[in-house]
């Protein structure tokens, strides 16, 4: 689904439904551009076909909220969703403005499995709100910037 790159190390978020050949193909092209080894770093596997869920973690002093899965999601609490980076992975049906308000994020990243029409919506809302936006489909791996 996507790679987060921090100081030359790769943190991969992937679907557990993909076979190894597909995972390698998707990762290696993007990482070669950055001159990185696709084997370095950690991996988070998610079930792409499941109901929407929220996974939160920190990397390089950045709080990351990953909304993943398929279908309609309800409202998350601001405490649960509070993040610097919001990642959307999958076909998530939600109130985009409410999610952004709850997360108070500075950056939105759409993963490779986010449908084009949703990617376009997230990009449009990001631009309207003055937020940083990154599409893995268009730009490849997301390279983290150090949070102060």
mmCIF file with all atom_site columns, C-alpha atoms in Angstrom:
data_model
loop_
_atom_site.group_PDB
_atom_site.id
_atom_site.type_symbol
_atom_site.label_atom_id
_atom_site.label_alt_id
_atom_site.label_comp_id
_atom_site.label_asym_id
_atom_site.label_entity_id
_atom_site.label_seq_id
_atom_site.pdbx_PDB_ins_code
_atom_site.Cartn_x
_atom_site.Cartn_y
_atom_site.Cartn_z
_atom_site.occupancy
_atom_site.B_iso_or_equiv
_atom_site.pdbx_formal_charge
_atom_site.auth_seq_id
_atom_site.auth_comp_id
_atom_site.auth_asym_id
_atom_site.auth_atom_id
_atom_site.pdbx_PDB_model_num
ATOM 1   C CA . UNK A 1 1   ? 0.000   0.000   0.000  1.00 0.00 ? 1   UNK A CA 1
ATOM 2   C CA . UNK A 1 2   ? 2.774   2.446   0.840  1.00 0.00 ? 2   UNK A CA 1
ATOM 3   C CA . UNK A 1 3   ? 6.244   3.089   2.189  1.00 0.00 ? 3   UNK A CA 1
ATOM 4   C CA . UNK A 1 4   ? 7.173   5.771   4.704  1.00 0.00 ? 4   UNK A CA 1
ATOM 5   C CA . UNK A 1 5   ? 10.840  6.717   4.470  1.00 0.00 ? 5   UNK A CA 1
ATOM 6   C CA . UNK A 1 6   ? 12.714  8.173   7.424  1.00 0.00 ? 6   UNK A CA 1
ATOM 7   C CA . UNK A 1 7   ? 16.474  8.781   7.447  1.00 0.00 ? 7   UNK A CA 1
ATOM 8   C CA . UNK A 1 8   ? 17.069  6.067   4.861  1.00 0.00 ? 8   UNK A CA 1
ATOM 9   C CA . UNK A 1 9   ? 14.936  3.471   6.661  1.00 0.00 ? 9   UNK A CA 1
ATOM 10  C CA . UNK A 1 10  ? 11.716  2.163   5.194  1.00 0.00 ? 10  UNK A CA 1
ATOM 11  C CA . UNK A 1 11  ? 8.509   1.576   7.153  1.00 0.00 ? 11  UNK A CA 1
ATOM 12  C CA . UNK A 1 12  ? 6.099   -0.393  4.966  1.00 0.00 ? 12  UNK A CA 1
ATOM 13  C CA . UNK A 1 13  ? 2.331   -0.577  5.291  1.00 0.00 ? 13  UNK A CA 1
ATOM 14  C CA . UNK A 1 14  ? 1.056   -3.479  3.227  1.00 0.00 ? 14  UNK A CA 1
ATOM 15  C CA . UNK A 1 15  ? -2.007  -5.605  2.670  1.00 0.00 ? 15  UNK A CA 1
ATOM 16  C CA . UNK A 1 16  ? -1.721  -9.151  3.949  1.00 0.00 ? 16  UNK A CA 1
ATOM 17  C CA . UNK A 1 17  ? -3.701  -10.221 0.862  1.00 0.00 ? 17  UNK A CA 1
ATOM 18  C CA . UNK A 1 18  ? -0.901  -9.445  -1.615 1.00 0.00 ? 18  UNK A CA 1
ATOM 19  C CA . UNK A 1 19  ? 1.531   -12.131 -2.684 1.00 0.00 ? 19  UNK A CA 1
ATOM 20  C CA . UNK A 1 20  ? 5.272   -11.531 -2.247 1.00 0.00 ? 20  UNK A CA 1
ATOM 21  C CA . UNK A 1 21  ? 5.891   -10.898 -5.951 1.00 0.00 ? 21  UNK A CA 1
ATOM 22  C CA . UNK A 1 22  ? 3.252   -8.142  -6.045 1.00 0.00 ? 22  UNK A CA 1
ATOM 23  C CA . UNK A 1 23  ? 4.605   -6.571  -2.852 1.00 0.00 ? 23  UNK A CA 1
ATOM 24  C CA . UNK A 1 24  ? 8.149   -6.551  -4.207 1.00 0.00 ? 24  UNK A CA 1
ATOM 25  C CA . UNK A 1 25  ? 7.097   -5.117  -7.564 1.00 0.00 ? 25  UNK A CA 1
ATOM 26  C CA . UNK A 1 26  ? 5.162   -2.269  -5.965 1.00 0.00 ? 26  UNK A CA 1
ATOM 27  C CA . UNK A 1 27  ? 7.923   -1.402  -3.497 1.00 0.00 ? 27  UNK A CA 1
ATOM 28  C CA . UNK A 1 28  ? 11.119  -1.871  -5.435 1.00 0.00 ? 28  UNK A CA 1
ATOM 29  C CA . UNK A 1 29  ? 10.413  0.651   -8.213 1.00 0.00 ? 29  UNK A CA 1
ATOM 30  C CA . UNK A 1 30  ? 9.625   3.470   -5.811 1.00 0.00 ? 30  UNK A CA 1
ATOM 31  C CA . UNK A 1 31  ? 12.510  2.711   -3.495 1.00 0.00 ? 31  UNK A CA 1
ATOM 32  C CA . UNK A 1 32  ? 15.074  2.426   -6.295 1.00 0.00 ? 32  UNK A CA 1
ATOM 33  C CA . UNK A 1 33  ? 14.296  6.052   -7.165 1.00 0.00 ? 33  UNK A CA 1
ATOM 34  C CA . UNK A 1 34  ? 15.253  6.943   -3.587 1.00 0.00 ? 34  UNK A CA 1
ATOM 35  C CA . UNK A 1 35  ? 18.284  4.609   -3.681 1.00 0.00 ? 35  UNK A CA 1
ATOM 36  C CA . UNK A 1 36  ? 17.004  2.594   -0.720 1.00 0.00 ? 36  UNK A CA 1
ATOM 37  C CA . UNK A 1 37  ? 17.035  -1.104  0.061  1.00 0.00 ? 37  UNK A CA 1
ATOM 38  C CA . UNK A 1 38  ? 13.474  -2.440  0.192  1.00 0.00 ? 38  UNK A CA 1
ATOM 39  C CA . UNK A 1 39  ? 14.468  -4.899  2.911  1.00 0.00 ? 39  UNK A CA 1
ATOM 40  C CA . UNK A 1 40  ? 15.407  -2.246  5.470  1.00 0.00 ? 40  UNK A CA 1
ATOM 41  C CA . UNK A 1 41  ? 12.906  -1.194  8.115  1.00 0.00 ? 41  UNK A CA 1
ATOM 42  C CA . UNK A 1 42  ? 9.665   -2.443  9.624  1.00 0.00 ? 42  UNK A CA 1
ATOM 43  C CA . UNK A 1 43  ? 6.431   -3.781  8.131  1.00 0.00 ? 43  UNK A CA 1
ATOM 44  C CA . UNK A 1 44  ? 2.823   -3.268  9.239  1.00 0.00 ? 44  UNK A CA 1
ATOM 45  C CA . UNK A 1 45  ? 0.366   -5.680  7.595  1.00 0.00 ? 45  UNK A CA 1
ATOM 46  C CA . UNK A 1 46  ? -3.322  -4.823  7.480  1.00 0.00 ? 46  UNK A CA 1
ATOM 47  C CA . UNK A 1 47  ? -6.320  -6.749  6.194  1.00 0.00 ? 47  UNK A CA 1
ATOM 48  C CA . UNK A 1 48  ? -7.408  -4.650  3.245  1.00 0.00 ? 48  UNK A CA 1
ATOM 49  C CA . UNK A 1 49  ? -10.867 -6.191  2.888  1.00 0.00 ? 49  UNK A CA 1
ATOM 50  C CA . UNK A 1 50  ? -11.996 -5.721  6.468  1.00 0.00 ? 50  UNK A CA 1
ATOM 51  C CA . UNK A 1 51  ? -14.373 -3.118  7.837  1.00 0.00 ? 51  UNK A CA 1
ATOM 52  C CA . UNK A 1 52  ? -12.766 0.285   8.329  1.00 0.00 ? 52  UNK A CA 1
ATOM 53  C CA . UNK A 1 53  ? -10.374 0.576   11.219 1.00 0.00 ? 53  UNK A CA 1
ATOM 54  C CA . UNK A 1 54  ? -7.911  2.962   12.794 1.00 0.00 ? 54  UNK A CA 1
ATOM 55  C CA . UNK A 1 55  ? -4.264  2.177   13.551 1.00 0.00 ? 55  UNK A CA 1
ATOM 56  C CA . UNK A 1 56  ? -2.088  4.801   15.251 1.00 0.00 ? 56  UNK A CA 1
ATOM 57  C CA . UNK A 1 57  ? 1.694   4.852   15.653 1.00 0.00 ? 57  UNK A CA 1
ATOM 58  C CA . UNK A 1 58  ? 4.634   7.243   15.898 1.00 0.00 ? 58  UNK A CA 1
ATOM 59  C CA . UNK A 1 59  ? 7.607   7.514   13.602 1.00 0.00 ? 59  UNK A CA 1
ATOM 60  C CA . UNK A 1 60  ? 10.341  10.170  13.790 1.00 0.00 ? 60  UNK A CA 1
ATOM 61  C CA . UNK A 1 61  ? 8.358   12.202  16.352 1.00 0.00 ? 61  UNK A CA 1
ATOM 62  C CA . UNK A 1 62  ? 5.369   12.262  13.992 1.00 0.00 ? 62  UNK A CA 1
ATOM 63  C CA . UNK A 1 63  ? 2.036   10.925  15.209 1.00 0.00 ? 63  UNK A CA 1
ATOM 64  C CA . UNK A 1 64  ? 0.459   8.915   12.382 1.00 0.00 ? 64  UNK A CA 1
ATOM 65  C CA . UNK A 1 65  ? -3.197  7.879   12.103 1.00 0.00 ? 65  UNK A CA 1
ATOM 66  C CA . UNK A 1 66  ? -3.940  5.217   9.481  1.00 0.00 ? 66  UNK A CA 1
ATOM 67  C CA . UNK A 1 67  ? -7.585  4.776   8.477  1.00 0.00 ? 67  UNK A CA 1
ATOM 68  C CA . UNK A 1 68  ? -7.855  1.551   6.496  1.00 0.00 ? 68  UNK A CA 1
ATOM 69  C CA . UNK A 1 69  ? -10.394 -0.921  5.175  1.00 0.00 ? 69  UNK A CA 1
ATOM 70  C CA . UNK A 1 70  ? -13.534 -0.709  3.076  1.00 0.00 ? 70  UNK A CA 1
ATOM 71  C CA . UNK A 1 71  ? -16.885 0.908   3.746  1.00 0.00 ? 71  UNK A CA 1
ATOM 72  C CA . UNK A 1 72  ? -18.465 3.641   5.811  1.00 0.00 ? 72  UNK A CA 1
ATOM 73  C CA . UNK A 1 73  ? -16.863 4.843   8.996  1.00 0.00 ? 73  UNK A CA 1
ATOM 74  C CA . UNK A 1 74  ? -18.418 6.699   11.881 1.00 0.00 ? 74  UNK A CA 1
ATOM 75  C CA . UNK A 1 75  ? -16.886 9.521   13.826 1.00 0.00 ? 75  UNK A CA 1
ATOM 76  C CA . UNK A 1 76  ? -13.605 8.947   15.647 1.00 0.00 ? 76  UNK A CA 1
ATOM 77  C CA . UNK A 1 77  ? -12.849 10.943  18.773 1.00 0.00 ? 77  UNK A CA 1
ATOM 78  C CA . UNK A 1 78  ? -10.290 13.725  18.482 1.00 0.00 ? 78  UNK A CA 1
ATOM 79  C CA . UNK A 1 79  ? -8.174  11.951  21.099 1.00 0.00 ? 79  UNK A CA 1
ATOM 80  C CA . UNK A 1 80  ? -8.057  8.731   19.048 1.00 0.00 ? 80  UNK A CA 1
ATOM 81  C CA . UNK A 1 81  ? -7.470  10.449  15.711 1.00 0.00 ? 81  UNK A CA 1
ATOM 82  C CA . UNK A 1 82  ? -5.094  13.229  16.789 1.00 0.00 ? 82  UNK A CA 1
ATOM 83  C CA . UNK A 1 83  ? -2.120  13.081  14.410 1.00 0.00 ? 83  UNK A CA 1
ATOM 84  C CA . UNK A 1 84  ? 0.455   14.976  12.390 1.00 0.00 ? 84  UNK A CA 1
ATOM 85  C CA . UNK A 1 85  ? 0.021   12.688  9.381  1.00 0.00 ? 85  UNK A CA 1
ATOM 86  C CA . UNK A 1 86  ? -3.279  11.124  8.322  1.00 0.00 ? 86  UNK A CA 1
ATOM 87  C CA . UNK A 1 87  ? -3.037  8.132   5.960  1.00 0.00 ? 87  UNK A CA 1
ATOM 88  C CA . UNK A 1 88  ? -6.076  6.930   4.031  1.00 0.00 ? 88  UNK A CA 1
ATOM 89  C CA . UNK A 1 89  ? -5.786  3.338   2.786  1.00 0.00 ? 89  UNK A CA 1
ATOM 90  C CA . UNK A 1 90  ? -8.719  1.747   1.008  1.00 0.00 ? 90  UNK A CA 1
ATOM 91  C CA . UNK A 1 91  ? -12.185 2.683   -0.116 1.00 0.00 ? 91  UNK A CA 1
ATOM 92  C CA . UNK A 1 92  ? -13.246 4.666   2.943  1.00 0.00 ? 92  UNK A CA 1
ATOM 93  C CA . UNK A 1 93  ? -16.644 6.384   2.945  1.00 0.00 ? 93  UNK A CA 1
ATOM 94  C CA . UNK A 1 94  ? -16.507 9.250   5.437  1.00 0.00 ? 94  UNK A CA 1
ATOM 95  C CA . UNK A 1 95  ? -17.077 12.923  6.084  1.00 0.00 ? 95  UNK A CA 1
ATOM 96  C CA . UNK A 1 96  ? -13.650 14.197  5.034  1.00 0.00 ? 96  UNK A CA 1
ATOM 97  C CA . UNK A 1 97  ? -14.002 17.567  6.771  1.00 0.00 ? 97  UNK A CA 1
ATOM 98  C CA . UNK A 1 98  ? -15.010 15.928  10.069 1.00 0.00 ? 98  UNK A CA 1
ATOM 99  C CA . UNK A 1 99  ? -12.054 13.521  9.893  1.00 0.00 ? 99  UNK A CA 1
ATOM 100 C CA . UNK A 1 100 ? -9.606  16.370  9.251  1.00 0.00 ? 100 UNK A CA 1
ATOM 101 C CA . UNK A 1 101 ? -11.139 18.464  12.040 1.00 0.00 ? 101 UNK A CA 1
ATOM 102 C CA . UNK A 1 102 ? -10.827 15.554  14.484 1.00 0.00 ? 102 UNK A CA 1
ATOM 103 C CA . UNK A 1 103 ? -7.269  14.678  13.491 1.00 0.00 ? 103 UNK A CA 1
ATOM 104 C CA . UNK A 1 104 ? -5.902  18.238  13.311 1.00 0.00 ? 104 UNK A CA 1
ATOM 105 C CA . UNK A 1 105 ? -3.317  16.807  10.909 1.00 0.00 ? 105 UNK A CA 1
ATOM 106 C CA . UNK A 1 106 ? -0.837  18.814  8.861  1.00 0.00 ? 106 UNK A CA 1
ATOM 107 C CA . UNK A 1 107 ? -0.351  16.218  6.113  1.00 0.00 ? 107 UNK A CA 1
ATOM 108 C CA . UNK A 1 108 ? -2.680  13.813  4.328  1.00 0.00 ? 108 UNK A CA 1
ATOM 109 C CA . UNK A 1 109 ? -1.334  10.787  2.455  1.00 0.00 ? 109 UNK A CA 1
ATOM 110 C CA . UNK A 1 110 ? -3.476  8.533   0.258  1.00 0.00 ? 110 UNK A CA 1
ATOM 111 C CA . UNK A 1 111 ? -2.122  4.993   -0.135 1.00 0.00 ? 111 UNK A CA 1
ATOM 112 C CA . UNK A 1 112 ? -1.914  3.085   -3.410 1.00 0.00 ? 112 UNK A CA 1
ATOM 113 C CA . UNK A 1 113 ? -5.201  1.259   -2.771 1.00 0.00 ? 113 UNK A CA 1
ATOM 114 C CA . UNK A 1 114 ? -7.230  4.442   -2.381 1.00 0.00 ? 114 UNK A CA 1
ATOM 115 C CA . UNK A 1 115 ? -9.567  4.765   -5.419 1.00 0.00 ? 115 UNK A CA 1
ATOM 116 C CA . UNK A 1 116 ? -8.874  7.676   -7.765 1.00 0.00 ? 116 UNK A CA 1
ATOM 117 C CA . UNK A 1 117 ? -12.179 9.445   -7.056 1.00 0.00 ? 117 UNK A CA 1
ATOM 118 C CA . UNK A 1 118 ? -11.394 9.420   -3.313 1.00 0.00 ? 118 UNK A CA 1
ATOM 119 C CA . UNK A 1 119 ? -7.800  10.463  -3.913 1.00 0.00 ? 119 UNK A CA 1
ATOM 120 C CA . UNK A 1 120 ? -9.109  13.448  -5.883 1.00 0.00 ? 120 UNK A CA 1
ATOM 121 C CA . UNK A 1 121 ? -11.527 14.382  -3.059 1.00 0.00 ? 121 UNK A CA 1
ATOM 122 C CA . UNK A 1 122 ? -8.825  14.170  -0.379 1.00 0.00 ? 122 UNK A CA 1
ATOM 123 C CA . UNK A 1 123 ? -6.448  16.229  -2.516 1.00 0.00 ? 123 UNK A CA 1
ATOM 124 C CA . UNK A 1 124 ? -9.075  18.898  -3.172 1.00 0.00 ? 124 UNK A CA 1
ATOM 125 C CA . UNK A 1 125 ? -10.013 19.254  0.505  1.00 0.00 ? 125 UNK A CA 1
ATOM 126 C CA . UNK A 1 126 ? -6.316  19.288  1.498  1.00 0.00 ? 126 UNK A CA 1
ATOM 127 C CA . UNK A 1 127 ? -5.616  22.132  -0.908 1.00 0.00 ? 127 UNK A CA 1
ATOM 128 C CA . UNK A 1 128 ? -8.679  24.091  0.254  1.00 0.00 ? 128 UNK A CA 1
ATOM 129 C CA . UNK A 1 129 ? -7.528  23.810  3.865  1.00 0.00 ? 129 UNK A CA 1
ATOM 130 C CA . UNK A 1 130 ? -3.856  24.540  3.166  1.00 0.00 ? 130 UNK A CA 1
ATOM 131 C CA . UNK A 1 131 ? -2.697  21.067  4.212  1.00 0.00 ? 131 UNK A CA 1
ATOM 132 C CA . UNK A 1 132 ? 0.226   19.179  2.729  1.00 0.00 ? 132 UNK A CA 1
ATOM 133 C CA . UNK A 1 133 ? -0.929  16.310  0.482  1.00 0.00 ? 133 UNK A CA 1
ATOM 134 C CA . UNK A 1 134 ? 0.854   13.252  -0.940 1.00 0.00 ? 134 UNK A CA 1
ATOM 135 C CA . UNK A 1 135 ? -0.532  10.561  -3.258 1.00 0.00 ? 135 UNK A CA 1
ATOM 136 C CA . UNK A 1 136 ? 1.459   7.332   -3.255 1.00 0.00 ? 136 UNK A CA 1
ATOM 137 C CA . UNK A 1 137 ? -0.034  6.448   -6.662 1.00 0.00 ? 137 UNK A CA 1
ATOM 138 C CA . UNK A 1 138 ? 1.287   9.653   -8.201 1.00 0.00 ? 138 UNK A CA 1
ATOM 139 C CA . UNK A 1 139 ? 4.466   10.293  -6.223 1.00 0.00 ? 139 UNK A CA 1
ATOM 140 C CA . UNK A 1 140 ? 5.617   6.964   -4.777 1.00 0.00 ? 140 UNK A CA 1
ATOM 141 C CA . UNK A 1 141 ? 7.023   6.521   -1.276 1.00 0.00 ? 141 UNK A CA 1
ATOM 142 C CA . UNK A 1 142 ? 6.277   9.250   1.249  1.00 0.00 ? 142 UNK A CA 1
ATOM 143 C CA . UNK A 1 143 ? 9.478   10.693  2.710  1.00 0.00 ? 143 UNK A CA 1
ATOM 144 C CA . UNK A 1 144 ? 8.974   11.948  6.262  1.00 0.00 ? 144 UNK A CA 1
ATOM 145 C CA . UNK A 1 145 ? 10.117  15.351  7.352  1.00 0.00 ? 145 UNK A CA 1
ATOM 146 C CA . UNK A 1 146 ? 11.444  15.717  10.869 1.00 0.00 ? 146 UNK A CA 1
ATOM 147 C CA . UNK A 1 147 ? 8.892   17.175  13.254 1.00 0.00 ? 147 UNK A CA 1
ATOM 148 C CA . UNK A 1 148 ? 10.272  19.650  15.770 1.00 0.00 ? 148 UNK A CA 1
#
